[in-house]
Amino acid sequence: MSRPTSPTSPTALDVLVIGAGMGGLSAALAFQRQGHRVTVIERVEAIRPVGAAISLWPNGVKVMHRLGLGETIEHLSGNMTRMRYLTHTGEPLTDFSLAPLFDEVGQRACPIARAALQQTLFDAVGAEHIQLGRRCLDYAQDDEGVTAHFEDGGRQRADLLVIADGTHSRLRSKLVGHPVERQYVGYVNWNVRVSADEALAPAASWDQYVGDAKRVSLMPMGTGGNAAGTQEYYCFFDVPLPVGTPNDASRYRAELREHFAGWAAPVHALIERFDPDRMARVEIHDIPPLDSLTAPRVALLGDAAHGMAPDLGQGGCQAMEDAWVLARAVQDALEDGAAPAAAIATALDHYDAARVDRVGDIVSRARKRAAMIHGRDPVQTHAWYDELAHEDGDEILAGLRKTIVGGPLG
Ligand code: FAD
């Protein structure tokens, strides 16, 4: 067995990761866990995640468990046991337990503060392996490896380069061989954390109010390790709007009052309660599915590879799957006795074969779901509202299950 056991092992590789988001850090950790020498390059000086929280579905949490972070993440996250849809005026459409899904797939979902997830991953990788305030501009491959070039004039050699520089990736176009334009999905999302309160939503329920192609969501997200130890909800508002509408934090509350005039009392209580300074406002974009995510010494990973609409809650989960599949493929090839260069070639082929269709399908499904929720075709959106009124949970759970069990850890 040529499995690397320490960074000094003859088969330990030098892995360079560009981007210290949840994708890059998951990849770094996955390679470290196999004993490779990993360096992460991050352009910002201090990492402050944009956005309140995310829902890690069981496929993402399973990867975190394999990387040794599952217990921490379960501890920091919210305990979401039910899902409800309500009309905009608050009449329940459907209300069901998520337990059958979590029992079947062997893992619950973990809605978690972005800051807590980011810090957990950062600490696990280790600050000494992460170079902040360094921007990668370019890379060059040769038979022996790959060289990354930085804005500060520096360069670094590696056996394998992992590009995880996010949805705005500059390096993606070079790998793909043509410019990849982000596409506006058609709606704006405002998201924020608020203290949990049963006047807003039941403590363990993911509540979604839908109507007029808009959506308001409240999800239990645990404490996220906040100093006071208070439970919080991850809340968001979706409104279909033209691209480029003004983004002015001092207007958030007034805008949302207007967009949601006449909606249910908890929606209004939420609008009066959130702190606009803690709110993120995002125009939702995705990128078209790519045909390949690799070059001879390079893998594209996370949003750089498959920026998607958040309507399936899968972008971060897919980045984690990417990380697991890529590192595992390298390990398998090394264990089969391949020399490092051959192992990388085999692993990158496997990564492409395992990931291109999987993530392409999810990008496409997320776009379709975004269109349905946000009224691209109003007839379809109204048909969905009608379906929800007759839904006992089975259809929704089947859709979630399909996405989860299609992942590398089942
Ligand atoms: P990023 O987090 O964008 O990280 C990229 C990093 O690369 C950044 O730190 C950046 O500074 C750095 N960087 C960029 N360029 C360079 C460079 N040239 N050199 C060095 N560093 C560079 N996903 C879920 O799984 N569940 C959810 O519930 C969910 N909800 C979402 C809700 C919203 C509103 C949105 C917008 C997204 C949501 N997502 C969700 C998706 C999820 O946030 C992303 O998929 C995830 O953050 C992608 O991580 P990443 O590491 O690939 O990219």
XYZ file of C-alpha atoms and ligand atoms in Angstrom:
463
model
C 0.000 0.000 0.000
C 1.375 3.382 -0.950
C -1.180 5.267 1.089
C 0.396 8.491 2.398
C 0.502 8.585 6.157
C 2.463 11.756 6.781
C 3.569 14.847 4.874
C 7.063 13.298 4.681
C 5.831 10.103 3.041
C 7.269 9.600 -0.474
C 3.755 9.595 -1.926
C 2.598 12.723 -0.101
C 1.685 15.387 -2.638
C 1.949 19.171 -2.592
C -1.607 20.394 -3.014
C -2.299 24.080 -3.556
C -5.853 25.297 -2.990
C -7.031 28.696 -4.232
C -9.845 30.081 -2.079
C -10.634 29.562 1.602
C -14.407 29.324 1.308
C -16.226 26.210 2.430
C -15.211 24.417 -0.795
C -11.501 25.201 -0.654
C -11.233 24.499 3.063
C -13.128 21.195 2.748
C -10.740 20.158 -0.017
C -7.719 21.245 2.026
C -8.921 19.228 4.992
C -9.690 16.162 2.887
C -6.150 16.181 1.461
C -4.584 16.880 4.852
C -6.457 13.939 6.366
C -4.632 11.724 3.858
C -1.275 13.139 4.852
C -0.650 15.461 1.910
C 1.069 18.846 2.244
C -1.593 21.481 1.653
C -1.377 25.266 1.256
C -4.489 27.424 0.907
C -4.254 30.823 -0.784
C -6.988 33.352 0.031
C -7.228 36.819 -1.446
C -8.915 38.585 1.509
C -7.044 39.530 4.686
C -9.819 38.390 7.010
C -12.578 35.979 6.152
C -16.045 37.351 6.805
C -18.629 35.125 5.185
C -21.337 36.989 3.286
C -24.748 35.725 4.301
C -26.336 34.569 7.526
C -26.463 30.806 7.452
C -26.823 27.828 5.206
C -28.602 24.551 5.406
C -26.209 21.639 5.189
C -28.271 18.721 3.957
C -27.293 15.155 4.956
C -25.044 14.682 1.892
C -22.906 17.638 3.039
C -23.000 16.673 6.713
C -21.873 13.136 5.856
C -18.736 14.576 4.251
C -18.131 16.701 7.347
C -18.397 13.573 9.507
C -15.843 11.767 7.327
C -13.514 14.745 7.744
C -13.923 14.626 11.528
C -16.069 17.755 11.914
C -19.533 16.209 12.023
C -20.000 16.355 15.789
C -18.910 19.993 15.998
C -21.235 20.934 13.175
C -24.165 19.041 14.654
C -23.525 20.796 17.969
C -23.428 24.295 16.407
C -26.388 23.803 14.073
C -30.157 23.944 14.396
C -32.402 20.988 15.070
C -34.878 21.161 12.182
C -37.395 18.348 12.417
C -40.403 19.599 10.424
C -41.175 21.502 7.257
C -44.204 23.749 6.693
C -45.434 25.745 3.734
C -47.960 28.494 4.388
C -49.840 30.920 2.158
C -48.765 34.547 2.273
C -51.552 35.222 4.768
C -50.463 32.354 6.998
C -52.867 29.506 6.186
C -50.959 26.202 6.361
C -50.552 24.452 2.992
C -48.578 21.460 4.234
C -46.798 20.499 7.444
C -44.824 17.283 7.827
C -41.969 15.618 9.681
C -38.474 15.390 8.184
C -37.654 12.448 10.465
C -38.527 9.711 7.914
C -36.049 11.240 5.463
C -33.277 11.674 8.022
C -33.848 8.121 9.353
C -33.726 6.688 5.857
C -30.524 8.450 4.800
C -28.935 8.025 8.225
C -28.183 11.682 8.848
C -30.080 14.822 9.800
C -29.689 18.207 8.114
C -27.642 20.891 9.866
C -28.715 24.503 9.273
C -25.709 26.443 10.550
C -24.308 29.984 10.793
C -21.918 30.592 7.912
C -19.416 32.159 10.307
C -19.466 29.072 12.542
C -19.025 26.674 9.627
C -16.229 28.779 8.167
C -14.401 29.037 11.509
C -14.754 25.305 12.153
C -13.224 24.491 8.767
C -10.539 27.183 9.123
C -9.447 25.910 12.560
C -9.414 22.310 11.353
C -7.155 23.153 8.393
C -4.945 25.328 10.624
C -4.031 28.995 10.179
C -0.418 28.018 9.495
C -1.544 26.367 6.246
C -3.632 29.320 5.003
C -2.045 32.390 3.406
C -4.459 35.311 3.676
C -4.255 38.487 1.617
C -2.773 36.724 -1.448
C -4.482 36.689 -4.798
C -3.838 34.052 -7.418
C -3.835 35.515 -10.929
C -2.809 32.640 -13.149
C -1.295 29.185 -13.315
C 0.907 27.207 -15.715
C 1.077 23.408 -16.007
C 3.955 21.236 -17.178
C 4.869 17.559 -17.050
C 6.216 17.828 -13.506
C 3.453 19.852 -11.890
C 1.784 23.234 -11.797
C 2.903 26.750 -10.848
C 0.498 29.337 -9.455
C 1.265 33.029 -9.957
C 0.230 35.636 -7.420
C -0.563 39.329 -7.620
C 2.314 40.081 -5.229
C 4.733 38.677 -7.806
C 5.224 35.397 -5.930
C 4.711 31.943 -7.350
C 4.319 28.481 -5.891
C 4.831 24.985 -7.294
C 2.504 22.099 -6.541
C 1.658 18.644 -7.775
C -2.037 19.501 -7.906
C -3.894 22.831 -8.017
C -7.453 23.022 -6.687
C -9.300 26.124 -7.891
C -12.048 26.997 -5.402
C -12.259 30.745 -5.947
C -16.043 30.975 -5.922
C -18.810 31.958 -8.301
C -16.886 34.989 -9.653
C -13.876 32.744 -10.430
C -11.322 34.374 -12.718
C -9.347 31.157 -13.130
C -12.350 29.142 -14.344
C -12.322 30.653 -17.840
C -8.695 29.661 -18.312
C -9.402 26.055 -17.356
C -12.573 25.814 -19.439
C -10.951 27.572 -22.412
C -13.635 30.228 -22.892
C -15.311 32.938 -20.790
C -18.096 31.654 -18.546
C -20.698 34.327 -17.865
C -22.810 34.253 -14.710
C -26.548 34.299 -15.470
C -29.118 36.207 -13.431
C -31.735 33.802 -12.092
C -34.349 36.537 -11.732
C -34.763 37.309 -8.057
C -33.171 39.044 -5.088
C -32.595 37.319 -1.746
C -32.257 39.213 1.553
C -30.975 36.981 4.379
C -30.396 37.565 8.083
C -30.238 35.886 11.513
C -32.738 36.759 14.245
C -33.211 35.420 17.783
C -35.544 32.446 17.817
C -39.042 33.228 19.013
C -42.146 31.040 18.815
C -44.110 34.156 17.829
C -42.211 33.983 14.519
C -42.142 30.223 13.927
C -42.207 26.926 15.853
C -38.760 26.169 17.290
C -37.953 23.115 15.160
C -39.894 23.864 11.958
C -38.634 25.231 8.652
C -41.474 27.602 7.760
C -41.877 29.010 4.255
C -44.552 31.545 3.311
C -45.238 31.632 -0.430
C -47.390 33.851 -2.616
C -47.219 36.261 -5.562
C -43.953 34.542 -6.673
C -42.265 35.711 -3.449
C -41.077 33.685 -0.492
C -40.240 34.226 3.173
C -38.350 31.504 5.023
C -37.531 30.941 8.702
C -35.285 28.026 9.637
C -33.930 27.016 13.067
C -30.134 27.397 12.877
C -29.017 26.704 16.470
C -26.651 29.009 18.312
C -23.824 28.992 15.770
C -21.612 29.321 18.849
C -22.896 32.863 19.546
C -21.577 34.339 22.801
C -24.984 34.413 24.509
C -25.808 30.834 23.507
C -29.184 31.957 22.150
C -31.030 29.942 19.533
C -31.494 31.776 16.229
C -33.487 31.520 13.026
C -31.962 31.852 9.585
C -34.464 34.013 7.690
C -34.683 35.082 4.089
C -36.943 37.017 1.761
C -37.051 36.330 -2.000
C -38.530 38.841 -4.447
C -38.432 38.638 -8.271
C -36.855 41.903 -9.446
C -34.918 43.159 -12.454
C -31.162 42.831 -12.196
C -29.364 45.908 -10.884
C -32.034 47.347 -8.560
C -30.415 49.609 -5.921
C -28.862 47.942 -2.878
C -29.168 50.342 0.069
C -29.112 48.807 3.559
C -30.899 51.823 5.010
C -33.874 50.970 2.757
C -34.077 47.214 3.424
C -36.835 47.414 6.029
C -38.927 49.872 4.031
C -38.502 47.853 0.833
C -39.509 44.597 2.522
C -42.524 46.286 4.160
C -43.633 47.253 0.657
C -42.894 43.906 -0.986
C -44.694 41.990 1.758
C -47.601 44.319 2.530
C -50.610 42.257 3.607
C -48.585 39.139 4.463
C -49.038 37.162 7.693
C -48.285 38.633 11.125
C -45.052 36.626 11.687
C -43.661 37.985 8.407
C -44.314 41.533 9.575
C -42.920 40.815 13.035
C -39.771 39.550 11.329
C -39.504 42.628 9.104
C -39.747 44.936 12.131
C -37.226 42.880 14.097
C -34.186 42.177 11.905
C -30.995 44.192 12.065
C -30.346 45.620 8.564
C -26.629 45.884 9.363
C -26.489 42.089 9.723
C -28.457 41.466 6.546
C -27.030 40.327 3.201
C -28.744 41.130 -0.089
C -27.845 38.966 -3.075
C -28.939 39.056 -6.703
C -29.120 35.339 -7.414
C -26.949 34.082 -10.278
C -25.757 30.723 -11.515
C -23.403 29.507 -14.224
C -24.246 27.103 -17.042
C -23.219 23.467 -16.380
C -19.639 22.819 -17.538
C -18.476 19.870 -19.667
C -15.268 19.325 -17.712
C -13.924 20.418 -14.329
C -10.303 19.461 -14.862
C -7.034 20.223 -16.645
C -3.992 17.898 -16.418
C -2.871 19.206 -13.010
C -5.914 21.226 -11.980
C -9.381 20.629 -10.520
C -12.176 23.179 -10.399
C -14.286 22.860 -7.235
C -17.255 24.451 -5.464
C -19.038 27.520 -6.862
C -16.179 28.057 -9.315
C -17.233 24.760 -10.888
C -20.986 24.943 -10.450
C -22.353 28.210 -9.085
C -26.052 27.472 -8.694
C -29.308 29.019 -7.526
C -29.759 28.314 -3.815
C -33.245 26.887 -4.325
C -32.169 23.317 -3.557
C -29.819 24.392 -0.737
C -27.039 22.418 -2.388
C -24.193 24.763 -3.454
C -22.113 24.295 -0.317
C -23.080 20.625 0.000
C -21.882 19.995 -3.557
C -18.586 21.759 -2.809
C -18.126 19.345 0.102
C -18.974 16.372 -2.107
C -16.424 17.646 -4.675
C -13.761 17.824 -1.983
C -14.464 14.317 -0.756
C -14.557 12.761 -4.235
C -11.372 14.476 -5.413
C -9.254 13.635 -2.380
C -10.621 10.095 -2.250
C -9.829 9.564 -5.942
C -6.217 10.597 -5.383
C -5.963 8.304 -2.377
C -7.466 5.363 -4.276
C -5.035 5.828 -7.162
C -2.054 6.018 -4.796
C -3.269 2.951 -2.928
C -3.429 1.126 -6.251
C 0.301 1.749 -6.508
C 0.284 4.549 -9.074
C 3.185 7.009 -9.043
C 2.108 10.546 -8.030
C 1.793 11.927 -11.575
C -0.203 8.931 -12.769
C -2.318 8.978 -9.620
C -3.241 12.622 -10.244
C -4.140 11.908 -13.870
C -6.313 8.935 -12.877
C -7.920 10.859 -10.033
C -8.771 13.867 -12.213
C -10.388 11.573 -14.790
C -12.406 9.972 -12.026
C -13.351 13.389 -10.587
C -14.678 14.539 -13.959
C -16.588 11.299 -14.481
C -18.087 11.398 -10.996
C -18.906 15.101 -10.785
C -19.753 16.662 -14.163
C -23.177 15.033 -14.548
C -23.989 15.145 -10.851
C -23.378 18.873 -10.436
C -24.721 19.756 -13.885
C -27.998 18.066 -13.008
C -28.241 19.920 -9.709
C -27.429 23.303 -11.317
C -30.229 22.692 -13.858
C -32.716 21.488 -11.260
C -31.944 24.442 -8.987
C -32.559 26.851 -11.890
C -35.897 25.184 -12.702
C -36.947 25.273 -9.085
C -35.956 28.935 -8.825
C -38.118 29.663 -11.886
C -41.062 27.779 -10.397
C -40.840 29.454 -6.984
C -40.286 32.930 -8.377
C -42.940 33.100 -11.056
C -41.032 32.937 -14.329
C -44.185 31.221 -15.620
C -47.008 32.396 -13.308
C -49.235 29.463 -14.341
C -46.582 27.007 -13.204
C -46.075 28.868 -9.928
C -49.818 28.792 -9.193
C -49.925 25.084 -10.045
C -47.131 24.598 -7.488
C -49.133 26.451 -4.821
C -52.058 24.108 -5.584
C -49.784 21.070 -5.335
C -48.505 22.232 -1.951
C -52.080 22.398 -0.693
C -52.453 18.694 -1.511
C -48.964 17.634 -0.455
C -48.541 15.325 2.548
C -44.763 15.610 2.394
C -44.082 12.454 0.375
C -43.234 14.251 -2.897
C -41.020 16.810 -1.228
C -39.207 14.182 0.834
C -38.695 12.058 -2.296
C -37.071 15.030 -4.075
C -34.774 15.718 -1.136
C -33.924 12.031 -0.829
C -33.016 11.803 -4.521
C -30.535 14.658 -4.188
C -29.013 13.287 -0.989
C -28.555 9.643 -1.956
C -27.108 10.648 -5.338
C -24.048 11.871 -3.437
C -20.789 9.957 -2.992
C -21.669 8.776 0.522
C -25.203 7.636 -0.310
P -16.803 30.893 -1.839
O -17.450 30.702 -0.524
O -17.253 32.024 -2.675
O -15.238 31.033 -1.559
C -14.333 31.426 -2.562
C -13.129 32.053 -1.878
O -12.114 32.285 -2.850
C -13.448 33.401 -1.245
O -13.009 33.404 0.102
C -12.680 34.401 -2.105
O -12.227 35.521 -1.374
C -11.507 33.545 -2.588
N -10.912 34.005 -3.843
C -11.567 34.446 -4.944
N -10.692 34.718 -5.938
C -9.451 34.449 -5.434
C -8.133 34.530 -5.984
N -7.931 34.929 -7.248
N -7.073 34.168 -5.211
C -7.290 33.743 -3.917
N -8.515 33.651 -3.361
C -9.588 33.984 -4.109
N -25.443 26.098 -0.116
C -25.872 25.071 0.648
O -25.257 23.999 0.643
N -26.992 25.198 1.443
C -27.697 26.358 1.515
O -28.670 26.442 2.252
C -27.254 27.458 0.716
N -27.921 28.626 0.755
C -27.490 29.673 0.002
C -28.187 30.875 0.044
C -27.784 31.949 -0.719
C -28.576 33.230 -0.691
C -26.642 31.820 -1.541
C -26.169 32.979 -2.385
C -25.932 30.630 -1.591
C -26.351 29.551 -0.833
N -25.661 28.325 -0.843
C -26.092 27.278 -0.092
C -24.475 28.151 -1.704
C -23.180 28.300 -0.923
O -23.151 29.528 -0.226
C -21.998 28.236 -1.886
O -22.156 27.135 -2.727
C -20.674 28.130 -1.155
O -20.470 29.230 -0.317
C -19.540 28.016 -2.173
O -18.322 27.894 -1.502
P -16.979 28.060 -2.311
O -15.885 27.761 -1.327
O -17.009 27.305 -3.573
O -16.918 29.591 -2.735
